[in-house]
Amino acid sequence: MINDSTINVIIVEDDLDAVNIYKHFTSQLEGFNVIATASSGTQTLQILDMIQPDLILLDVFLPDMHGIELLREIRKKHHEVDVIMITAANDTETVSAAIRGGAYGYLIKPIIIDKLIETLNKFKIVREKLHKNDVMNQEHVDQLFQSTQKVGHEQVKQKALYPKGIDKHTLKLVRDHIQVLETSISADELSRKVGLSYSTMRRYLEYLVSLDDMEVENGYGNVGRPERKYKPINQNSNR
């Protein structure tokens, strides 16, 4: 269901496989809706003449136009559209041009999906803060600019920006169990302790890994098959 707070997204990428991946994981996040895709700069500008998204995921290497050039064209006519660059270009000149062009974020290929999700969640937090207040004091502004650079995981948790399939109550249940772990544990072992199915437990553990709350150790199970084991990263801290 789409509402006024929905973040409408356009994906600009000429690699169909990449488009499908970005679309899949972006659409899974609560509050995000992919409304169009484009494989060239020309298509993008034509789409923007008809509809205006809130966010564009933009590749640098397009068949008809450099992504930085397209970013500048977007800025000329569509000031309220935010852009996250997704590209294999890691040279200083391109990164600097993206910053000067007002890109919100810059993700270097090959994309780590957890990083894409984290960046989109950060974007949503900043957007909500901007829409929440008409006037801001210096402290609010400082926090806002800090958020665009680095949003702590606790902020993400407090905003409850969970992907589809992650329920906050179930997540709390899993957290309560992993906080008392003394050794690493497999998803199968923990699923039996908590009373959840293996697939559900694996999903929640991988989500916690994406938040850097847990780490994975690759080992072997009883029958010699590879097995992922999980443990809290700060299990020995005073956290």
XYZ file of N, CA, C and O in Angstrom, residues 40-156:
468
model
N 19.163 4.265 -19.886
C 19.990 5.306 -20.508
C 19.663 6.658 -19.897
O 18.621 6.831 -19.242
N 20.532 7.631 -20.150
C 20.276 8.980 -19.674
C 19.079 9.599 -20.358
O 18.268 10.294 -19.727
N 18.930 9.349 -21.653
C 17.804 9.899 -22.412
C 16.479 9.403 -21.855
O 15.537 10.184 -21.651
N 16.396 8.105 -21.599
C 15.169 7.546 -21.022
C 14.867 8.170 -19.665
O 13.713 8.474 -19.352
N 15.904 8.361 -18.885
C 15.721 8.943 -17.548
C 15.114 10.323 -17.622
O 14.144 10.647 -16.909
N 15.655 11.176 -18.483
C 15.146 12.544 -18.616
C 13.722 12.549 -19.143
O 12.901 13.391 -18.741
N 13.398 11.615 -20.030
C 12.028 11.520 -20.545
C 11.066 11.117 -19.443
O 9.957 11.658 -19.343
N 11.484 10.167 -18.607
C 10.641 9.744 -17.484
C 10.421 10.903 -16.517
O 9.308 11.129 -16.023
N 11.490 11.671 -16.248
C 11.385 12.786 -15.306
C 10.483 13.899 -15.825
O 9.980 14.712 -15.040
N 10.281 13.965 -17.125
C 9.342 14.940 -17.678
C 7.896 14.545 -17.391
O 6.987 15.378 -17.450
N 7.696 13.252 -17.077
C 6.340 12.758 -16.824
C 6.057 12.535 -15.342
O 4.960 12.828 -14.859
N 7.024 12.007 -14.630
C 6.840 11.743 -13.200
C 8.100 12.149 -12.446
O 9.198 12.137 -13.009
N 7.924 12.523 -11.195
C 9.082 12.918 -10.389
C 9.207 12.002 -9.190
O 8.342 11.971 -8.321
N 10.282 11.246 -9.124
C 10.493 10.363 -7.984
C 11.075 11.144 -6.806
O 11.395 12.332 -6.918
N 11.237 10.462 -5.698
C 11.928 11.044 -4.548
C 13.411 10.708 -4.584
O 14.240 11.463 -4.076
N 13.738 9.570 -5.213
C 15.107 9.082 -5.198
C 15.433 8.369 -6.507
O 14.588 7.654 -7.056
N 16.660 8.582 -6.987
C 17.152 7.867 -8.168
C 18.404 7.097 -7.788
O 19.329 7.654 -7.193
N 18.422 5.818 -8.116
C 19.636 5.000 -8.004
C 20.297 5.057 -9.373
O 19.771 4.519 -10.346
N 21.451 5.707 -9.460
C 22.024 6.082 -10.752
C 23.399 5.464 -10.998
O 24.325 5.659 -10.212
N 23.512 4.744 -12.115
C 24.795 4.210 -12.537
C 25.590 5.317 -13.231
O 25.011 6.238 -13.808
N 26.902 5.217 -13.189
C 27.741 6.223 -13.852
C 27.929 5.907 -15.331
O 27.863 6.780 -16.184
N 28.129 4.635 -15.634
C 28.436 4.246 -17.009
C 27.162 3.848 -17.747
O 26.699 2.712 -17.660
N 26.604 4.790 -18.483
C 25.409 4.563 -19.279
C 25.782 4.590 -20.762
O 26.781 5.209 -21.142
N 25.001 3.964 -21.620
C 25.382 3.865 -23.032
C 25.399 5.196 -23.784
O 26.110 5.323 -24.784
N 24.642 6.179 -23.315
C 24.542 7.429 -24.080
C 25.028 8.659 -23.313
O 25.121 9.749 -23.889
N 25.328 8.509 -22.046
C 25.649 9.682 -21.231
C 26.386 9.253 -19.972
O 26.079 8.216 -19.391
N 27.363 10.038 -19.566
C 28.041 9.754 -18.303
C 27.105 10.094 -17.153
O 26.375 11.086 -17.198
N 27.112 9.257 -16.127
C 26.197 9.454 -15.011
C 26.357 10.796 -14.319
O 25.375 11.378 -13.833
N 27.577 11.312 -14.260
C 27.796 12.623 -13.637
C 27.131 13.713 -14.462
O 26.533 14.661 -13.923
N 27.212 13.578 -15.777
C 26.531 14.543 -16.656
C 25.019 14.475 -16.441
O 24.344 15.514 -16.379
N 24.502 13.255 -16.298
C 23.069 13.099 -16.048
C 22.690 13.675 -14.690
O 21.638 14.307 -14.545
N 23.532 13.481 -13.697
C 23.290 14.053 -12.378
C 23.151 15.574 -12.466
O 22.252 16.163 -11.850
N 24.019 16.202 -13.241
C 23.949 17.659 -13.411
C 22.663 18.079 -14.105
O 22.050 19.100 -13.748
N 22.238 17.296 -15.116
C 20.990 17.609 -15.813
C 19.791 17.473 -14.878
O 18.866 18.279 -14.921
N 19.829 16.458 -14.031
C 18.746 16.267 -13.059
C 18.692 17.446 -12.105
O 17.609 17.958 -11.776
N 19.847 17.918 -11.665
C 19.901 19.027 -10.719
C 19.351 20.329 -11.320
O 18.817 21.166 -10.615
N 19.484 20.494 -12.631
C 19.017 21.728 -13.277
C 17.497 21.880 -13.194
O 16.988 22.981 -12.973
N 16.784 20.779 -13.362
C 15.325 20.855 -13.465
C 14.578 20.219 -12.297
O 13.422 20.546 -12.057
N 15.229 19.322 -11.600
C 14.511 18.538 -10.591
C 15.262 18.618 -9.263
O 15.918 17.666 -8.823
N 15.131 19.758 -8.612
C 15.917 20.039 -7.411
C 15.543 19.152 -6.225
O 16.361 18.931 -5.336
N 14.309 18.660 -6.190
C 13.850 17.913 -5.025
C 14.105 16.410 -5.137
O 13.760 15.652 -4.228
N 14.708 15.986 -6.235
C 15.014 14.568 -6.420
C 16.400 14.274 -5.855
O 17.374 14.940 -6.208
N 16.490 13.290 -4.985
C 17.786 12.882 -4.453
C 18.366 11.753 -5.295
O 17.629 10.981 -5.931
N 19.689 11.661 -5.284
C 20.381 10.685 -6.133
C 21.417 9.918 -5.315
O 22.195 10.517 -4.567
N 21.404 8.604 -5.456
C 22.458 7.746 -4.918
C 23.163 7.112 -6.105
O 22.535 6.422 -6.912
N 24.455 7.359 -6.219
C 25.237 6.802 -7.313
C 25.586 5.341 -7.001
O 25.972 5.014 -5.876
N 25.431 4.478 -8.005
C 25.833 3.078 -7.877
C 26.713 2.763 -9.077
O 26.228 2.734 -10.206
N 27.993 2.542 -8.848
C 28.905 2.483 -9.975
C 30.197 1.738 -9.657
O 30.555 1.587 -8.490
N 30.856 1.303 -10.715
C 32.173 0.695 -10.564
C 33.266 1.757 -10.559
O 34.431 1.457 -10.279
N 32.904 3.004 -10.847
C 33.889 4.089 -10.893
C 34.338 4.440 -9.486
O 33.548 4.916 -8.674
N 35.619 4.217 -9.199
C 36.136 4.531 -7.863
C 37.262 5.555 -7.909
O 38.008 5.706 -6.947
N 37.380 6.263 -9.041
C 38.416 7.285 -9.143
C 37.992 8.539 -8.401
O 36.799 8.856 -8.287
N 38.977 9.260 -7.902
C 38.725 10.448 -7.089
C 37.946 11.508 -7.851
O 37.071 12.180 -7.288
N 38.231 11.658 -9.132
C 37.563 12.691 -9.927
C 36.062 12.461 -9.995
O 35.269 13.388 -9.813
N 35.655 11.202 -10.234
C 34.223 10.908 -10.326
C 33.546 11.051 -8.969
O 32.448 11.601 -8.861
N 34.201 10.555 -7.925
C 33.632 10.677 -6.582
C 33.474 12.147 -6.202
O 32.433 12.568 -5.677
N 34.492 12.958 -6.478
C 34.438 14.382 -6.162
C 33.324 15.074 -6.944
O 32.594 15.913 -6.404
N 33.175 14.704 -8.217
C 32.130 15.304 -9.048
C 30.748 14.933 -8.531
O 29.817 15.756 -8.572
N 30.603 13.719 -8.029
C 29.319 13.300 -7.469
C 28.977 14.103 -6.223
O 27.830 14.527 -6.026
N 29.983 14.339 -5.382
C 29.758 15.138 -4.173
C 29.372 16.568 -4.538
O 28.409 17.129 -4.009
N 30.125 17.159 -5.468
C 29.819 18.528 -5.889
C 28.460 18.614 -6.581
O 27.791 19.646 -6.530
N 28.076 17.515 -7.224
C 26.788 17.502 -7.911
C 25.611 17.267 -6.987
O 24.464 17.281 -7.425
N 25.889 17.026 -5.711
C 24.815 16.889 -4.730
C 24.280 15.483 -4.559
O 23.152 15.309 -4.090
N 25.057 14.466 -4.918
C 24.611 13.090 -4.706
C 24.506 12.805 -3.212
O 25.373 13.198 -2.437
N 23.452 12.108 -2.825
C 23.276 11.778 -1.413
C 24.256 10.702 -0.975
O 24.797 10.739 0.139
N 24.479 9.721 -1.842
C 25.359 8.619 -1.492
C 26.099 8.100 -2.701
O 25.787 8.438 -3.849
N 27.088 7.254 -2.451
C 27.934 6.722 -3.527
C 28.315 5.299 -3.165
O 29.073 5.063 -2.217
N 27.787 4.333 -3.903
C 28.050 2.921 -3.647
C 28.887 2.353 -4.785
O 28.541 2.506 -5.958
N 29.990 1.701 -4.443
C 30.910 1.175 -5.444
C 30.612 -0.301 -5.712
O 30.481 -1.100 -4.778
N 30.497 -0.635 -7.001
C 30.281 -2.025 -7.400
C 31.553 -2.833 -7.187
O 32.643 -2.281 -7.300
N 31.452 -4.131 -6.942
C 30.201 -4.895 -6.812
C 29.476 -4.526 -5.525
O 30.102 -4.400 -4.470
N 28.177 -4.342 -5.641
C 27.383 -3.859 -4.523
C 27.219 -4.929 -3.450
O 26.905 -6.088 -3.745
N 27.446 -4.532 -2.219
C 27.111 -5.370 -1.068
C 25.669 -5.017 -0.689
O 25.372 -3.864 -0.362
N 24.785 -5.986 -0.770
C 23.362 -5.713 -0.561
C 23.099 -5.094 0.807
O 22.271 -4.189 0.955
N 23.812 -5.569 1.820
C 23.625 -4.999 3.158
C 23.942 -3.507 3.161
O 23.284 -2.728 3.851
N 24.950 -3.102 2.394
C 25.311 -1.697 2.314
C 24.236 -0.896 1.584
O 23.934 0.238 1.969
N 23.653 -1.481 0.543
C 22.556 -0.817 -0.163
C 21.383 -0.597 0.780
O 20.818 0.507 0.852
N 21.023 -1.632 1.528
C 19.902 -1.529 2.472
C 20.194 -0.485 3.547
O 19.341 0.339 3.896
N 21.427 -0.498 4.064
C 21.810 0.469 5.088
C 21.708 1.900 4.559
O 21.199 2.795 5.240
N 22.182 2.117 3.336
C 22.146 3.457 2.741
C 20.713 3.927 2.533
O 20.381 5.096 2.801
N 19.845 3.044 2.065
C 18.441 3.407 1.872
C 17.764 3.711 3.209
O 16.966 4.649 3.315
N 18.093 2.945 4.232
C 17.534 3.211 5.561
C 17.998 4.563 6.096
O 17.224 5.312 6.711
N 19.265 4.890 5.886
C 19.781 6.196 6.290
C 19.039 7.310 5.563
O 18.675 8.333 6.153
N 18.839 7.103 4.283
C 18.131 8.105 3.483
C 16.727 8.348 4.042
O 16.273 9.488 4.141
N 16.061 7.267 4.418
C 14.705 7.409 4.951
C 14.699 8.170 6.267
O 13.819 9.012 6.507
N 15.675 7.895 7.119
C 15.770 8.600 8.396
C 15.939 10.102 8.177
O 15.260 10.932 8.790
N 16.872 10.469 7.304
C 17.127 11.886 7.024
C 15.890 12.548 6.423
O 15.514 13.664 6.794
N 15.237 11.880 5.509
C 14.031 12.409 4.864
C 12.924 12.648 5.888
O 12.252 13.677 5.859
N 12.755 11.706 6.812
C 11.732 11.859 7.843
C 12.032 13.051 8.748
O 11.131 13.788 9.142
N 13.303 13.225 9.078
C 13.680 14.364 9.921
C 13.399 15.682 9.222
O 12.937 16.649 9.843
N 13.688 15.743 7.938
C 13.463 16.980 7.186
C 11.973 17.309 7.078
O 11.583 18.473 7.115
N 11.149 16.289 6.944
C 9.715 16.511 6.783
C 9.012 16.752 8.118
O 7.892 17.255 8.148
N 9.696 16.379 9.201
C 9.065 16.460 10.516
C 9.055 17.880 11.070
O 8.126 18.284 11.763
N 10.097 18.646 10.778
C 10.244 19.971 11.376
C 10.288 21.066 10.320
O 10.939 20.930 9.289
N 9.580 22.169 10.593
C 9.633 23.331 9.713
C 10.851 24.194 10.032
O 11.393 24.876 9.166
N 11.254 24.196 11.304
C 12.384 25.000 11.751
C 13.322 24.111 12.550
O 12.877 23.262 13.327
N 14.614 24.318 12.372
C 15.604 23.520 13.093
C 16.614 24.423 13.780
O 17.002 25.454 13.223
N 17.057 24.002 14.970
C 18.140 24.723 15.619
C 19.469 24.124 15.182
O 19.506 23.154 14.425
N 20.569 24.674 15.680
C 21.886 24.213 15.229
C 22.127 22.746 15.582
O 22.729 21.996 14.794
N 21.634 22.331 16.745
C 21.818 20.939 17.147
C 21.131 19.990 16.175
O 21.689 18.961 15.781
N 19.903 20.352 15.779
C 19.172 19.524 14.823
C 19.901 19.463 13.489
O 19.995 18.398 12.855
N 20.408 20.611 13.055
C 21.128 20.666 11.777
C 22.390 19.814 11.830
O 22.701 19.068 10.897
N 23.125 19.921 12.945
C 24.345 19.128 13.104
C 24.034 17.633 13.049
O 24.744 16.858 12.401
N 22.964 17.244 13.725
C 22.567 15.837 13.728
C 22.171 15.390 12.328
O 22.494 14.279 11.905
N 21.506 16.263 11.607
C 21.040 15.936 10.265
C 22.210 15.717 9.320
O 22.267 14.727 8.592
N 23.172 16.624 9.334
C 24.328 16.480 8.460
C 25.187 15.293 8.868
O 25.784 14.633 8.027
N 25.221 15.009 10.146
C 25.947 13.839 10.615
C 25.257 12.573 10.141
O 25.896 11.595 9.775
N 23.923 12.609 10.088
C 23.159 11.448 9.654
C 23.392 11.132 8.195
O 23.378 9.978 7.777
N 23.611 12.164 7.382
C 23.832 11.914 5.965
C 25.176 11.242 5.727
O 25.379 10.609 4.700
N 26.075 11.366 6.705
C 27.389 10.746 6.567
C 27.446 9.404 7.277
O 27.996 8.442 6.771
N 26.860 9.366 8.478
C 26.909 8.114 9.236
C 25.760 8.069 10.223
O 25.688 8.885 11.121
N 24.878 7.126 10.035
C 23.796 6.919 10.981
C 24.115 5.673 11.775
O 24.344 4.604 11.215
N 24.183 5.829 13.089
C 24.507 4.684 13.932
C 23.428 3.627 13.830
O 22.271 3.912 13.541
N 23.805 2.386 14.091
C 22.852 1.298 14.002
C 21.730 1.455 15.012
O 20.602 1.033 14.764
N 22.017 2.085 16.159
C 20.966 2.267 17.150
C 19.875 3.175 16.618
O 18.700 2.990 16.900
N 20.253 4.209 15.825
C 19.251 5.079 15.236
C 18.369 4.299 14.284
O 17.162 4.489 14.228
N 18.981 3.437 13.499
C 18.206 2.647 12.553
C 17.220 1.763 13.295
O 16.066 1.643 12.924
